[in-house]
Short mmCIF file of C-alpha atoms in Angstrom, two decimals:
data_model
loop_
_atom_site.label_atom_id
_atom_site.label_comp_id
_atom_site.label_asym_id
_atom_site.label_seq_id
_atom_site.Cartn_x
_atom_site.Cartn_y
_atom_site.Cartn_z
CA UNK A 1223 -32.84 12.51 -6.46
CA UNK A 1224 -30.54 10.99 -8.81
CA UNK A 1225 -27.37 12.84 -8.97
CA UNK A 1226 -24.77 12.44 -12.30
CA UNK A 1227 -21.06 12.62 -11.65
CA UNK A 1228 -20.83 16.37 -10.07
CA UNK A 1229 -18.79 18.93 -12.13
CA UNK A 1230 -17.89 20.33 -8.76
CA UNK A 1231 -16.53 17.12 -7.48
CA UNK A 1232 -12.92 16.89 -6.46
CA UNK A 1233 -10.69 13.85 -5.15
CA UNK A 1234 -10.43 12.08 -2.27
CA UNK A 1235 -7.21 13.06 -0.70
CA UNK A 1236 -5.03 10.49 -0.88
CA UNK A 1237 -7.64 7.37 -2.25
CA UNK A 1238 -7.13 6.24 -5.76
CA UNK A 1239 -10.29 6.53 -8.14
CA UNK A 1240 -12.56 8.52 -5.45
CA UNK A 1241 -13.99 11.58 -6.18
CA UNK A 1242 -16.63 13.64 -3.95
CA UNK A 1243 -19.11 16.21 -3.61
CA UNK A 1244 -21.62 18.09 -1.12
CA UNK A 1245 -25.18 18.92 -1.42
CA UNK A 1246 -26.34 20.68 2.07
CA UNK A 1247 -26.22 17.23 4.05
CA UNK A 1248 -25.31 14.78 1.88
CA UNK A 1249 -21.83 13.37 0.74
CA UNK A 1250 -21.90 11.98 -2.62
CA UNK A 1251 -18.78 9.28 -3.54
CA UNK A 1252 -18.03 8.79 -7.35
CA UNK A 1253 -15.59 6.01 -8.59
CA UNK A 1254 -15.22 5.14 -12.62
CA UNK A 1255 -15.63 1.06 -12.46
CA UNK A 1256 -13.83 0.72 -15.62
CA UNK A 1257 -10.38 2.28 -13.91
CA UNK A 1258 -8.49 -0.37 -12.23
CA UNK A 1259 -4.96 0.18 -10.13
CA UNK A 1260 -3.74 -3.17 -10.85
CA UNK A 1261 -3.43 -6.34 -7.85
CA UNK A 1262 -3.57 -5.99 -4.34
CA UNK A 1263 -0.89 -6.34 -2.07
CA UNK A 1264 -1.95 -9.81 -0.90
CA UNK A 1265 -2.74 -10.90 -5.25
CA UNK A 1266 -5.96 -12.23 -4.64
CA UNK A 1267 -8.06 -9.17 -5.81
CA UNK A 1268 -7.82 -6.43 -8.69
CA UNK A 1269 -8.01 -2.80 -7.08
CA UNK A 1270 -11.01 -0.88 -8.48
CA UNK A 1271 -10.94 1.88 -5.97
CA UNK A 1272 -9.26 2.51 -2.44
CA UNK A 1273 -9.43 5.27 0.15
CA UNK A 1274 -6.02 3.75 0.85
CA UNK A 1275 -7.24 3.61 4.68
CA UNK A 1276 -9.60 5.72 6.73
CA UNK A 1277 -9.14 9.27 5.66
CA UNK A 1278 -11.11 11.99 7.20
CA UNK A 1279 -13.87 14.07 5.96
CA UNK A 1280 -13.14 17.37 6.18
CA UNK A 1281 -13.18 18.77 9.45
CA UNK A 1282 -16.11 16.75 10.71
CA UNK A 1283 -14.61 14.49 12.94
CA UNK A 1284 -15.53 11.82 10.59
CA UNK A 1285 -13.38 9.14 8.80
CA UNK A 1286 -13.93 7.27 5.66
CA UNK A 1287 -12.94 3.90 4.52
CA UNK A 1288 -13.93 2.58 1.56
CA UNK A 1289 -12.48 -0.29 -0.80
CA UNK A 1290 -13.66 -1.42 -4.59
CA UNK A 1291 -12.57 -4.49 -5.93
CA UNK A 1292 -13.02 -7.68 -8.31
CA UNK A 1293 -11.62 -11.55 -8.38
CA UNK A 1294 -9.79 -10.35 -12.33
CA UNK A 1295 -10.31 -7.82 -14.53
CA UNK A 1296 -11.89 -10.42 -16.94
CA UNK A 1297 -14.83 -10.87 -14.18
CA UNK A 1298 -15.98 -7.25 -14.39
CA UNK A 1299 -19.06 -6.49 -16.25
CA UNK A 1300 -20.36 -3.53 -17.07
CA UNK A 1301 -22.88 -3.99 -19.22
CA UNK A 1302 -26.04 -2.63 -18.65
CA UNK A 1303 -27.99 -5.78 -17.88
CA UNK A 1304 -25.19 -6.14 -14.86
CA UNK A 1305 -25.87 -2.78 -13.81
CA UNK A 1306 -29.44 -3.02 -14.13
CA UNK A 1307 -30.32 -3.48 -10.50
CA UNK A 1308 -28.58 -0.23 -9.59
CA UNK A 1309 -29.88 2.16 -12.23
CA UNK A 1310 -32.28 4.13 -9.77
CA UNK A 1311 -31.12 4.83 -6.26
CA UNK A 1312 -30.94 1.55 -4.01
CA UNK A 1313 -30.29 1.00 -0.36
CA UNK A 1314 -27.01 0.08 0.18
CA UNK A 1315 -26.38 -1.05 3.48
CA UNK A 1316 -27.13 0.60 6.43
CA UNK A 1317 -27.76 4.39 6.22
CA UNK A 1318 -26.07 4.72 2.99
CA UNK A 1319 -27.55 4.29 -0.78
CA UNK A 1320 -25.93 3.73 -4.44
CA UNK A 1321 -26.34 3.71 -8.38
CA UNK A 1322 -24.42 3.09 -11.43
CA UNK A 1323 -24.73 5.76 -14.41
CA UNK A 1324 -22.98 4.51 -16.85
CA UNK A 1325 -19.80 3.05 -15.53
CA UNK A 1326 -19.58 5.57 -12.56
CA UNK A 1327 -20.71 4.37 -9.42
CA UNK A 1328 -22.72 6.77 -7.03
CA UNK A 1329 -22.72 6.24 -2.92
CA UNK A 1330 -24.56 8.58 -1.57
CA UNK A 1331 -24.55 9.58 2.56
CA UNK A 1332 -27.26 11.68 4.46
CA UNK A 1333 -25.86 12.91 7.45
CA UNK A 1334 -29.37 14.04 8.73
CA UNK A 1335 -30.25 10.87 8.88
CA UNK A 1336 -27.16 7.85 10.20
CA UNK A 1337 -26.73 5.52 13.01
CA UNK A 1338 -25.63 5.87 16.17
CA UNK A 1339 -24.79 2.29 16.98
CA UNK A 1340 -21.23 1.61 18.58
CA UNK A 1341 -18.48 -0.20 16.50
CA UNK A 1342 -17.83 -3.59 17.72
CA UNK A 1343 -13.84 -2.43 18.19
CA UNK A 1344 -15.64 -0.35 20.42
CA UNK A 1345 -13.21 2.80 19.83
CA UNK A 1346 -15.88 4.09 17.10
CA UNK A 1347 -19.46 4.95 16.90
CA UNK A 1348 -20.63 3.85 13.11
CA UNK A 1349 -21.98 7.06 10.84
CA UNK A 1350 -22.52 4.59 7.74
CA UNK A 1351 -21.71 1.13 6.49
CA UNK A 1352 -22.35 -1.34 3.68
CA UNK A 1353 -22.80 -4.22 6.25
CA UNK A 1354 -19.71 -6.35 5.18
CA UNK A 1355 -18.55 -6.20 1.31
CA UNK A 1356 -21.47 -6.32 -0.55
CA UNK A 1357 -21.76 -7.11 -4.62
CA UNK A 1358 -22.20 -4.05 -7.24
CA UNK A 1359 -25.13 -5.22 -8.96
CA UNK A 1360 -23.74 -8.31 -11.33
CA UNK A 1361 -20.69 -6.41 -12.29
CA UNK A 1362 -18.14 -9.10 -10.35
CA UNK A 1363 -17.15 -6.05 -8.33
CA UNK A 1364 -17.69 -5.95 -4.66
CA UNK A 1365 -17.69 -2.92 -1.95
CA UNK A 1366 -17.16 -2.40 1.60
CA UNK A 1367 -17.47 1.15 3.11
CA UNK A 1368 -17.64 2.18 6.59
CA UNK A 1369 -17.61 5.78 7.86
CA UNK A 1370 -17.24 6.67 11.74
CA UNK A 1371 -16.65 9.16 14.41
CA UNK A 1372 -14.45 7.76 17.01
CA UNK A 1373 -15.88 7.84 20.44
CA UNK A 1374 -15.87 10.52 22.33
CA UNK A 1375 -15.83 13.05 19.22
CA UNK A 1376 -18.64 15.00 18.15
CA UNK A 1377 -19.61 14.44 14.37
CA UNK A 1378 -19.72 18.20 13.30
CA UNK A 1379 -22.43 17.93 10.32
CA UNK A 1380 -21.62 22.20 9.79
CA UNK A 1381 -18.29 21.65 8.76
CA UNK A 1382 -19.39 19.03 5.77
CA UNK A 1383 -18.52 21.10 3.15
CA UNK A 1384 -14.96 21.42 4.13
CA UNK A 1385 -14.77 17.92 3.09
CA UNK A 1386 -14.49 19.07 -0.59
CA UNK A 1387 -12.28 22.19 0.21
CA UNK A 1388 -9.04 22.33 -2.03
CA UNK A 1389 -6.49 23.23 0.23
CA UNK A 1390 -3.18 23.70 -0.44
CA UNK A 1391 -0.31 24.42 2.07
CA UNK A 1392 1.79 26.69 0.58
CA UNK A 1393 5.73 27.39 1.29
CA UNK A 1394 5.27 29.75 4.85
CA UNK A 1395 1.86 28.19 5.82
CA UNK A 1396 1.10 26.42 8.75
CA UNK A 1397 -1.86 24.33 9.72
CA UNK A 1398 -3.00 23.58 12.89
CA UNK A 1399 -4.21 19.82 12.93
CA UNK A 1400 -5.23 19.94 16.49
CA UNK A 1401 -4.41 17.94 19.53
CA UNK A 1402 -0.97 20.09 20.02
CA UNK A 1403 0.22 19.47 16.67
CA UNK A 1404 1.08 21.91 14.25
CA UNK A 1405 2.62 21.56 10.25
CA UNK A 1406 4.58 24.40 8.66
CA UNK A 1407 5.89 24.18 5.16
CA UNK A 1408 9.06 26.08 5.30
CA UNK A 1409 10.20 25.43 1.94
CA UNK A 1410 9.57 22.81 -0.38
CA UNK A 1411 12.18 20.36 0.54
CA UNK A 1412 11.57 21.50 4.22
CA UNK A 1413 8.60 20.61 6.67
CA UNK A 1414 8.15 20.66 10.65
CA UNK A 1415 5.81 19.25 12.90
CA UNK A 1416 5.45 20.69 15.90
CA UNK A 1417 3.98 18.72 18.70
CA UNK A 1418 3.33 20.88 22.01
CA UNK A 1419 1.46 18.91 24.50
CA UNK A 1420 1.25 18.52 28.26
CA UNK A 1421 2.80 15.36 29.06
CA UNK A 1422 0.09 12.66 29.33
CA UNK A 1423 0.52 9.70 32.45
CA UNK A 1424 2.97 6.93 31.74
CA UNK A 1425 2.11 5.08 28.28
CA UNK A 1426 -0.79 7.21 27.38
CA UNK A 1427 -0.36 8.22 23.86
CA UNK A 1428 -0.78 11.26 22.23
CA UNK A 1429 -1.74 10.80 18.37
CA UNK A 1430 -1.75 13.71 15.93
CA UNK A 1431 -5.07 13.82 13.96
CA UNK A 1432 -4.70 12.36 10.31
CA UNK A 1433 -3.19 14.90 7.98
CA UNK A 1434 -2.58 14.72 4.31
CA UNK A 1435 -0.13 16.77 2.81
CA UNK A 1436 -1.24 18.48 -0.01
CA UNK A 1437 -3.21 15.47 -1.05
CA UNK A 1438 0.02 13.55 -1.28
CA UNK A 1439 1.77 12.97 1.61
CA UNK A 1440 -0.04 11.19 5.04
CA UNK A 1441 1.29 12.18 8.07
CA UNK A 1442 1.24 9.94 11.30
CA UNK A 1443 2.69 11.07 14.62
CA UNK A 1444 2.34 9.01 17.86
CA UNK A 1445 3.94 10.37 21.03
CA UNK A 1446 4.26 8.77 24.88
CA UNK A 1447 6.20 9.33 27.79
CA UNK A 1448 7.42 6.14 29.76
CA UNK A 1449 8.10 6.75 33.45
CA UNK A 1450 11.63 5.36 33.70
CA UNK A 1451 12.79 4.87 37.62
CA UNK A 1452 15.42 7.76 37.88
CA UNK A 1453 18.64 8.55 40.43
CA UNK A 1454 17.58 11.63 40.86
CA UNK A 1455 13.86 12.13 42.44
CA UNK A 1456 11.77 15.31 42.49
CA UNK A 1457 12.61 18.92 42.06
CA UNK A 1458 12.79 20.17 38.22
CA UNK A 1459 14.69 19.69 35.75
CA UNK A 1460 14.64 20.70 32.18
CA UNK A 1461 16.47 19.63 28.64
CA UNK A 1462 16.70 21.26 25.25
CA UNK A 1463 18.60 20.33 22.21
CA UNK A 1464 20.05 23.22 20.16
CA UNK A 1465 19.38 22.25 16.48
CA UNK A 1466 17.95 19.78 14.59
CA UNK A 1467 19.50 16.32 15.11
CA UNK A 1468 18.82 12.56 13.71
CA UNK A 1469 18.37 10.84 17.43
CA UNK A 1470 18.79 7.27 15.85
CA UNK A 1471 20.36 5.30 12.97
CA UNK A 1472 17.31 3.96 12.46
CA UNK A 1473 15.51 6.98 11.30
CA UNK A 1474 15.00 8.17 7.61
CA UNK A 1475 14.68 11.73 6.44
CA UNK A 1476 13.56 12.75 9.86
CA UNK A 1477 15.56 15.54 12.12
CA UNK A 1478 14.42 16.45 15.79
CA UNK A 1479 14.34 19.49 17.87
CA UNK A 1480 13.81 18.96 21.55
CA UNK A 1481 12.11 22.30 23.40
CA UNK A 1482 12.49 22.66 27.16
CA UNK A 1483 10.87 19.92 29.22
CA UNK A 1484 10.15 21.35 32.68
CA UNK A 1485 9.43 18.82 34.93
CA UNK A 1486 7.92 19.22 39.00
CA UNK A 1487 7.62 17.29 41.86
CA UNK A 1488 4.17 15.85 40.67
CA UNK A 1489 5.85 14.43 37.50
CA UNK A 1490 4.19 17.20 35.92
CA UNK A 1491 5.31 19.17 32.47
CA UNK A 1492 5.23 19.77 29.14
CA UNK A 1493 6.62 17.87 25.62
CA UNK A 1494 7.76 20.28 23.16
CA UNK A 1495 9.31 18.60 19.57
CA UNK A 1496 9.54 19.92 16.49
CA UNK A 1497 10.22 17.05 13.99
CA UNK A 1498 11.65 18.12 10.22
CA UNK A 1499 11.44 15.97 7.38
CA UNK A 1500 11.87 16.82 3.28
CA UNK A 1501 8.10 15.92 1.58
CA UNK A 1502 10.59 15.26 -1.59
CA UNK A 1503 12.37 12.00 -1.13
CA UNK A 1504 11.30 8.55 -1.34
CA UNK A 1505 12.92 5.02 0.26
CA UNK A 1506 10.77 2.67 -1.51
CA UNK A 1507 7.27 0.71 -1.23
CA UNK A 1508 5.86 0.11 2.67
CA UNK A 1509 5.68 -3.23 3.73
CA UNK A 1510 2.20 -3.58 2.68
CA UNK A 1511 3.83 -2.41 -0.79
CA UNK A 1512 0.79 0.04 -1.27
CA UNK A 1513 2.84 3.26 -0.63
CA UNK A 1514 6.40 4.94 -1.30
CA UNK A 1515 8.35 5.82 2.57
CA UNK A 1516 8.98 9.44 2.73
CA UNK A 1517 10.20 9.50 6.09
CA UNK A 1518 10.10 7.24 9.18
CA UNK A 1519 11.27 6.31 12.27
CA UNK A 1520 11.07 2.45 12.29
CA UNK A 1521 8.84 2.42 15.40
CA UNK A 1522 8.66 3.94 18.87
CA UNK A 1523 12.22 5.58 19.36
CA UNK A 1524 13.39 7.34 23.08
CA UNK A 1525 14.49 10.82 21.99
CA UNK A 1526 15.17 11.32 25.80
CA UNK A 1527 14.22 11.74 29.55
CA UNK A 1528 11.30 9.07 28.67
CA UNK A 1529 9.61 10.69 25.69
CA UNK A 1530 9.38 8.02 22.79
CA UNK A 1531 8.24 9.34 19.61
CA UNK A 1532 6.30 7.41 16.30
CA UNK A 1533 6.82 9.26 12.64
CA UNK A 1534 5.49 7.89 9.43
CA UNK A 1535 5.05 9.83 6.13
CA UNK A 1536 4.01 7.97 2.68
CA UNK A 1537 2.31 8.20 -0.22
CA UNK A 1538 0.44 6.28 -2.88
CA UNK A 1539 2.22 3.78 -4.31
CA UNK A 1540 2.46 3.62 -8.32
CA UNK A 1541 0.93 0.05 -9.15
CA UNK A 1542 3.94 -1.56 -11.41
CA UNK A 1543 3.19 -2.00 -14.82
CA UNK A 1544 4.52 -5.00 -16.51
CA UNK A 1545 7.52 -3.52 -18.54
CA UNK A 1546 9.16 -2.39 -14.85
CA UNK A 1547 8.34 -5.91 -14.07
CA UNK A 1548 10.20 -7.07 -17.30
CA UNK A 1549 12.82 -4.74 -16.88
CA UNK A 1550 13.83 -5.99 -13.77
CA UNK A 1551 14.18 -9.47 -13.66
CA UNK A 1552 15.92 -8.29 -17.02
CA UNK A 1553 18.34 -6.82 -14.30
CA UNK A 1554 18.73 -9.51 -12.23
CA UNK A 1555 19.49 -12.08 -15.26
CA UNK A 1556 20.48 -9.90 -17.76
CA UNK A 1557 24.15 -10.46 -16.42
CA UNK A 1558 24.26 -14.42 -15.31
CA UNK A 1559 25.41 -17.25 -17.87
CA UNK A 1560 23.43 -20.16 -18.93
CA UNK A 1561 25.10 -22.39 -16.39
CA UNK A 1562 24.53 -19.58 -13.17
CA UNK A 1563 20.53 -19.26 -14.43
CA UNK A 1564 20.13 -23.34 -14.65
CA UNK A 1565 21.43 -23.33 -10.79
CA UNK A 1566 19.43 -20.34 -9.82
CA UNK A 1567 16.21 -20.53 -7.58
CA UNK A 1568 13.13 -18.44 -8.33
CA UNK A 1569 13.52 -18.28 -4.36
CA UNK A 1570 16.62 -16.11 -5.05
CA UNK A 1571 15.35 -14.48 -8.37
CA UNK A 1572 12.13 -13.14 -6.73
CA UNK A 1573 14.04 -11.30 -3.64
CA UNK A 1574 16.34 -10.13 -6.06
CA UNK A 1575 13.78 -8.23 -8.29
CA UNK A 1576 12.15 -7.11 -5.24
CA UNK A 1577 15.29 -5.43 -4.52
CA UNK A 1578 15.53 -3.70 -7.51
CA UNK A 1579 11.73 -2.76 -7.47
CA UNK A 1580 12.17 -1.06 -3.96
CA UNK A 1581 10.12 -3.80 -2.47
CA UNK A 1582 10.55 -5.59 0.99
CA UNK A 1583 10.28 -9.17 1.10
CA UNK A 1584 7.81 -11.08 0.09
CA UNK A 1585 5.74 -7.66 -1.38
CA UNK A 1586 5.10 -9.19 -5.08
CA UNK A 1587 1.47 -11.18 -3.84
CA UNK A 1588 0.28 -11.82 -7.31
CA UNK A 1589 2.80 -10.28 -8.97
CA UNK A 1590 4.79 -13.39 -8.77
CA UNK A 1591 2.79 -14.77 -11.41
CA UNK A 1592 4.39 -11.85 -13.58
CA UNK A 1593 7.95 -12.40 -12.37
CA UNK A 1594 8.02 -15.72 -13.52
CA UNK A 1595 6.35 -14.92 -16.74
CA UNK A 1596 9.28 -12.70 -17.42
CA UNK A 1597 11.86 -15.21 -16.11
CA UNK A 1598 10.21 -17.79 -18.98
CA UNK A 1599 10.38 -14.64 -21.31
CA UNK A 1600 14.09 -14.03 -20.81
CA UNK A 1601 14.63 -18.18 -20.74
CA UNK A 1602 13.37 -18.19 -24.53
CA UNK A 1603 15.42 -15.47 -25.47
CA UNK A 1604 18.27 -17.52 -24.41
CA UNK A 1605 17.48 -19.88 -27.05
CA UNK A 1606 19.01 -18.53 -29.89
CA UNK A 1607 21.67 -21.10 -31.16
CA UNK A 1608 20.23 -24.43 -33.35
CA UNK A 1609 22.00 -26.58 -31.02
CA UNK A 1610 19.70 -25.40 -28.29
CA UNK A 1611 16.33 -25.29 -30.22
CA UNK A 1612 17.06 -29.28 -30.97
CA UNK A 1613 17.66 -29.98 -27.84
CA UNK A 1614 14.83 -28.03 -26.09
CA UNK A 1615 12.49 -29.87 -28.72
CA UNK A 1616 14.07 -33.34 -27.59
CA UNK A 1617 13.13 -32.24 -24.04
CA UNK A 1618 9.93 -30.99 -24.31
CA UNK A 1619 9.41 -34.84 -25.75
CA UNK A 1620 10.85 -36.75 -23.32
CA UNK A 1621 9.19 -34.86 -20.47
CA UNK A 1622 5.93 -34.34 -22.77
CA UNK A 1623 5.08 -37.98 -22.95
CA UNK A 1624 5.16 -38.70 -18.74
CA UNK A 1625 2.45 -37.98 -16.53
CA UNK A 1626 3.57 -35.02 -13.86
CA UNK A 1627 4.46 -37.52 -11.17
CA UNK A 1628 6.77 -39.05 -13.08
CA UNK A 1629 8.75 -36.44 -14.36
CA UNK A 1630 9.02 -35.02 -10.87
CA UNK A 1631 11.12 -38.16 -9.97
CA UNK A 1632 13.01 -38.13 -13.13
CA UNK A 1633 16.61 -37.73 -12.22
CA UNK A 1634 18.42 -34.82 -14.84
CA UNK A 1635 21.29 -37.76 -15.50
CA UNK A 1636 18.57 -39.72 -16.89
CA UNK A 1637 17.23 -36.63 -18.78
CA UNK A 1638 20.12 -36.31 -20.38
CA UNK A 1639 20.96 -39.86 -21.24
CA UNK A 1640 17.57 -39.29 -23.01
CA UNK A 1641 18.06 -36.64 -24.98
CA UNK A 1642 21.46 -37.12 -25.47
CA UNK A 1643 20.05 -40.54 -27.25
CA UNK A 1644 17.35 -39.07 -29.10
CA UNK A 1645 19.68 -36.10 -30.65
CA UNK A 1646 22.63 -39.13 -31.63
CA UNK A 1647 26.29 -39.09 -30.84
CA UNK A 1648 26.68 -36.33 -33.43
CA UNK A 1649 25.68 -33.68 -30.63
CA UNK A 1650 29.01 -34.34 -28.96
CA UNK A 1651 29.58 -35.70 -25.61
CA UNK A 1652 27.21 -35.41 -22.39
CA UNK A 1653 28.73 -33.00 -20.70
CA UNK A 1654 28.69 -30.37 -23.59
CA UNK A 1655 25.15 -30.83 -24.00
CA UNK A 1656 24.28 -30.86 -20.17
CA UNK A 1657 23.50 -27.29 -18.93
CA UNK A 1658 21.96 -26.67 -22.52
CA UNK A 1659 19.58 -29.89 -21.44
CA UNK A 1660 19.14 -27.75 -17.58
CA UNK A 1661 17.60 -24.74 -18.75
CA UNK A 1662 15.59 -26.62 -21.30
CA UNK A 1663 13.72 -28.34 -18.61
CA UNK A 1664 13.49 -25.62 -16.18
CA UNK A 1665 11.64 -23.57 -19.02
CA UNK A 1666 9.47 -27.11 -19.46
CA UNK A 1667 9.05 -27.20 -15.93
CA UNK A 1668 8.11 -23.37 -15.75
CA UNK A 1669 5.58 -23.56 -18.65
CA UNK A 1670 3.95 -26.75 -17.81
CA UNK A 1671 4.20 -27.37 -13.82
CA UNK A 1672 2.13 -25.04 -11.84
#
């Protein structure tokens, strides 16, 4: 069988340039190689196409994880002698086969027929993998997939096609995700998760099953219960919270309800929460940079009488095109005089566009290289006054002629002695021409030192 792109496909929840489709036991996996979603978060890759994690198939039990990516967008090819080896239906890896049609790749999964063999993490039993990232034909674009059942879960091939099931959660709907937890959209600024569990043994944790919004917004719930040495010993006791309340100053966009907690002599009970959050807001990229926050609790937080809880919800992050890019350190400079931008550090530039591109520190990766493209960019604009242009040109040839080690022991007095000699007395006095002769050779050094 050779299957084209499926009419009847539908995205991945949640993955960026993944699209997928059922035929009684197979899983078919469609990606357009000529898309890209700009550099990863660590710079050293272009994204081609991302699950964006493990994300689950359907109701199978099953998780998928699957990554596309090349060195540069100028190192793709997609011609058809570098797709040649995959025109017809190849083996892949292990228990999973692909083919390019046109510029669409094809990875195609019989579930009638995978492995059984236990994941060396030993928390997983492994379904399908490509062995390691493997190379796309000759395309410069590599791909590493792995899809698993975790152990002790029972991969439930009946409930494939639920894998390609549009559903929606609509304003009064409630889905429940299993495990004790339960997600109700009340309105659509408005949305509760209801965890209802017994409690588990000191530091066992109970973790929701992974749940995408809507297709948009991942939900990830972790709950524990620490047995803290208490005053009081046996009998029962109980606690409930009337309302939703913010239990830390920590937390973002996230509201808790605390049920009863009826405890017994055998440290027995039940945990009962009810966490609200609004789907709507947004408090910039992750620290991996490759989603938006929508709520979160910055960790394990005690909510009371030992119960910690762990909330995350994100989604995708936009990759930043180059004008945002431009824009900002636009921002950051826009306001600063000659003499502050001659003084200032790309050290202190870089967290400062971070800042205004909702990034943490230290998210740019590659997209340094960017940054300081659009520092040099806003350096030339400077340069608008003939006075400047001479004296740029004077500095361009007194560094020009040097070899790199000496002009990184070339002291700016001397610089501008040079210069200063070169341009003639008629230029005025030193000082007048020194922070003019500053940001000439920090654009030099920008352009030319690496």
């Amino acid at each position: 069988m050779s299957p084209s792109p499926s009419a009847n496909s539908t995205l991945l929840a949640g993955s960026k340039n993944l699209s997928v489709a059922v035929e009684g036991s197979k899983l078919f996996i469609y990606s357009d190689l000529s898309q890209d979603f700009g550099v990863s978060s660590s710079g050293k890759s272009l994204i081609i196409a991302s699950s964006s994690g493990n994300k689950p198939l359907g109701a199978t039990n099953a998780f998928l994880g699957l990554n596309l990516y090349c060195k540069s967008a100028e190192k793709r090819m997609l011609t058809k002698d570098a797709t040649s080896e995959l025109h017809e239906m190849t083996a892949m890896g292990n228990y999973c086969e692909w083919r390019i049609e046109g510029q669409t790749l094809c990875i195609m999964i019989d579930f009638n027929n995978v492995g059984d063999k236990v994941a060396t993490t030993g928390k997983s039993v492994l379904l399908a993998s490509s062995g390691g990232n493997k190379a796309v034909g000759k395309t410069g674009i590599m791909c590493g997939l792995n899809c698993y059942v975790p152990l002790g879960k029972e991969f439930c091939i009946e409930k494939l096609s639920t894998v390609v099931e549009r559903s929606t959660v609509a304003v009064g709907d409630a889905v429940n995700v299993g495990d004790g937890f339960v997600v109700e959209v009340e309105s659509r600024t408005q949305v509760t998760v209801h965890c209802e569990s017994e409690k588990p043994k000191a530091g066992v944790v109970i973790a929701m099953p992974p749940f995408t919004l809507n297709g948009e917004v991942t939900l990830a719930m972790m709950v524990k219960w620490v047995d803290k040495k208490r005053r009081t010993q046996g009998g029962s006791s109980e606690h409930t919270e009337e309302g939703f309340v913010a239990v830390s100053s920590k937390w973002k966009n996230i509201l808790l309800r605390r049920g009863v907690v009826k405890k017994g002599e055998d440290g027995g009970g039940n945990i009962d929460l009810h966490l609200r959050f609004d789907p709507t807001q947004s408090f910039g990229r992750s620290t991996s940079g490759k989603s938006m926050t929508v709520a979160t609790s910055a960790g394990w937080s005690d909510v009371g009488d030992g119960i910690f809880i762990s909330f995350n919800a994100y989604r995708p992050a936009p990759q930043l095109a180059h004008a945002e890019i431009k824009d900002a350190v636009q921002k950051v400079l826009g306001q600063r005089s000659k003499e502050e931008l001659s003084s200032l550090s790309f050290k202190t530039i870089k967290g400062e566009v971070e800042a205004v591109l909702g990034l943490k520190e230290n998210d740019l990766g590659d997209l340094q290289k960017q940054v300081k493209e659009a520092v040099a960019e806003h350096m030339e604009s400077l340069v608008s006054s003939d006075q400047f242009m001479l004296i740029k040109t004077a500095v361009d040839e007194v560094l020009g002629g040097r070899s790199r080690e000496e002009v990184a022991t070339l002291s700016l007095k001397t610089v501008v002695a040079e210069v200063s000699s070169a341009l003639g007395t008629a230029h005025g006095e030193l000082e007048d021409i020194k922070e003019h002769v500053k940001a000439a050779v920090i654009m030099y050094l920008r352009r030319n030192v690496k």
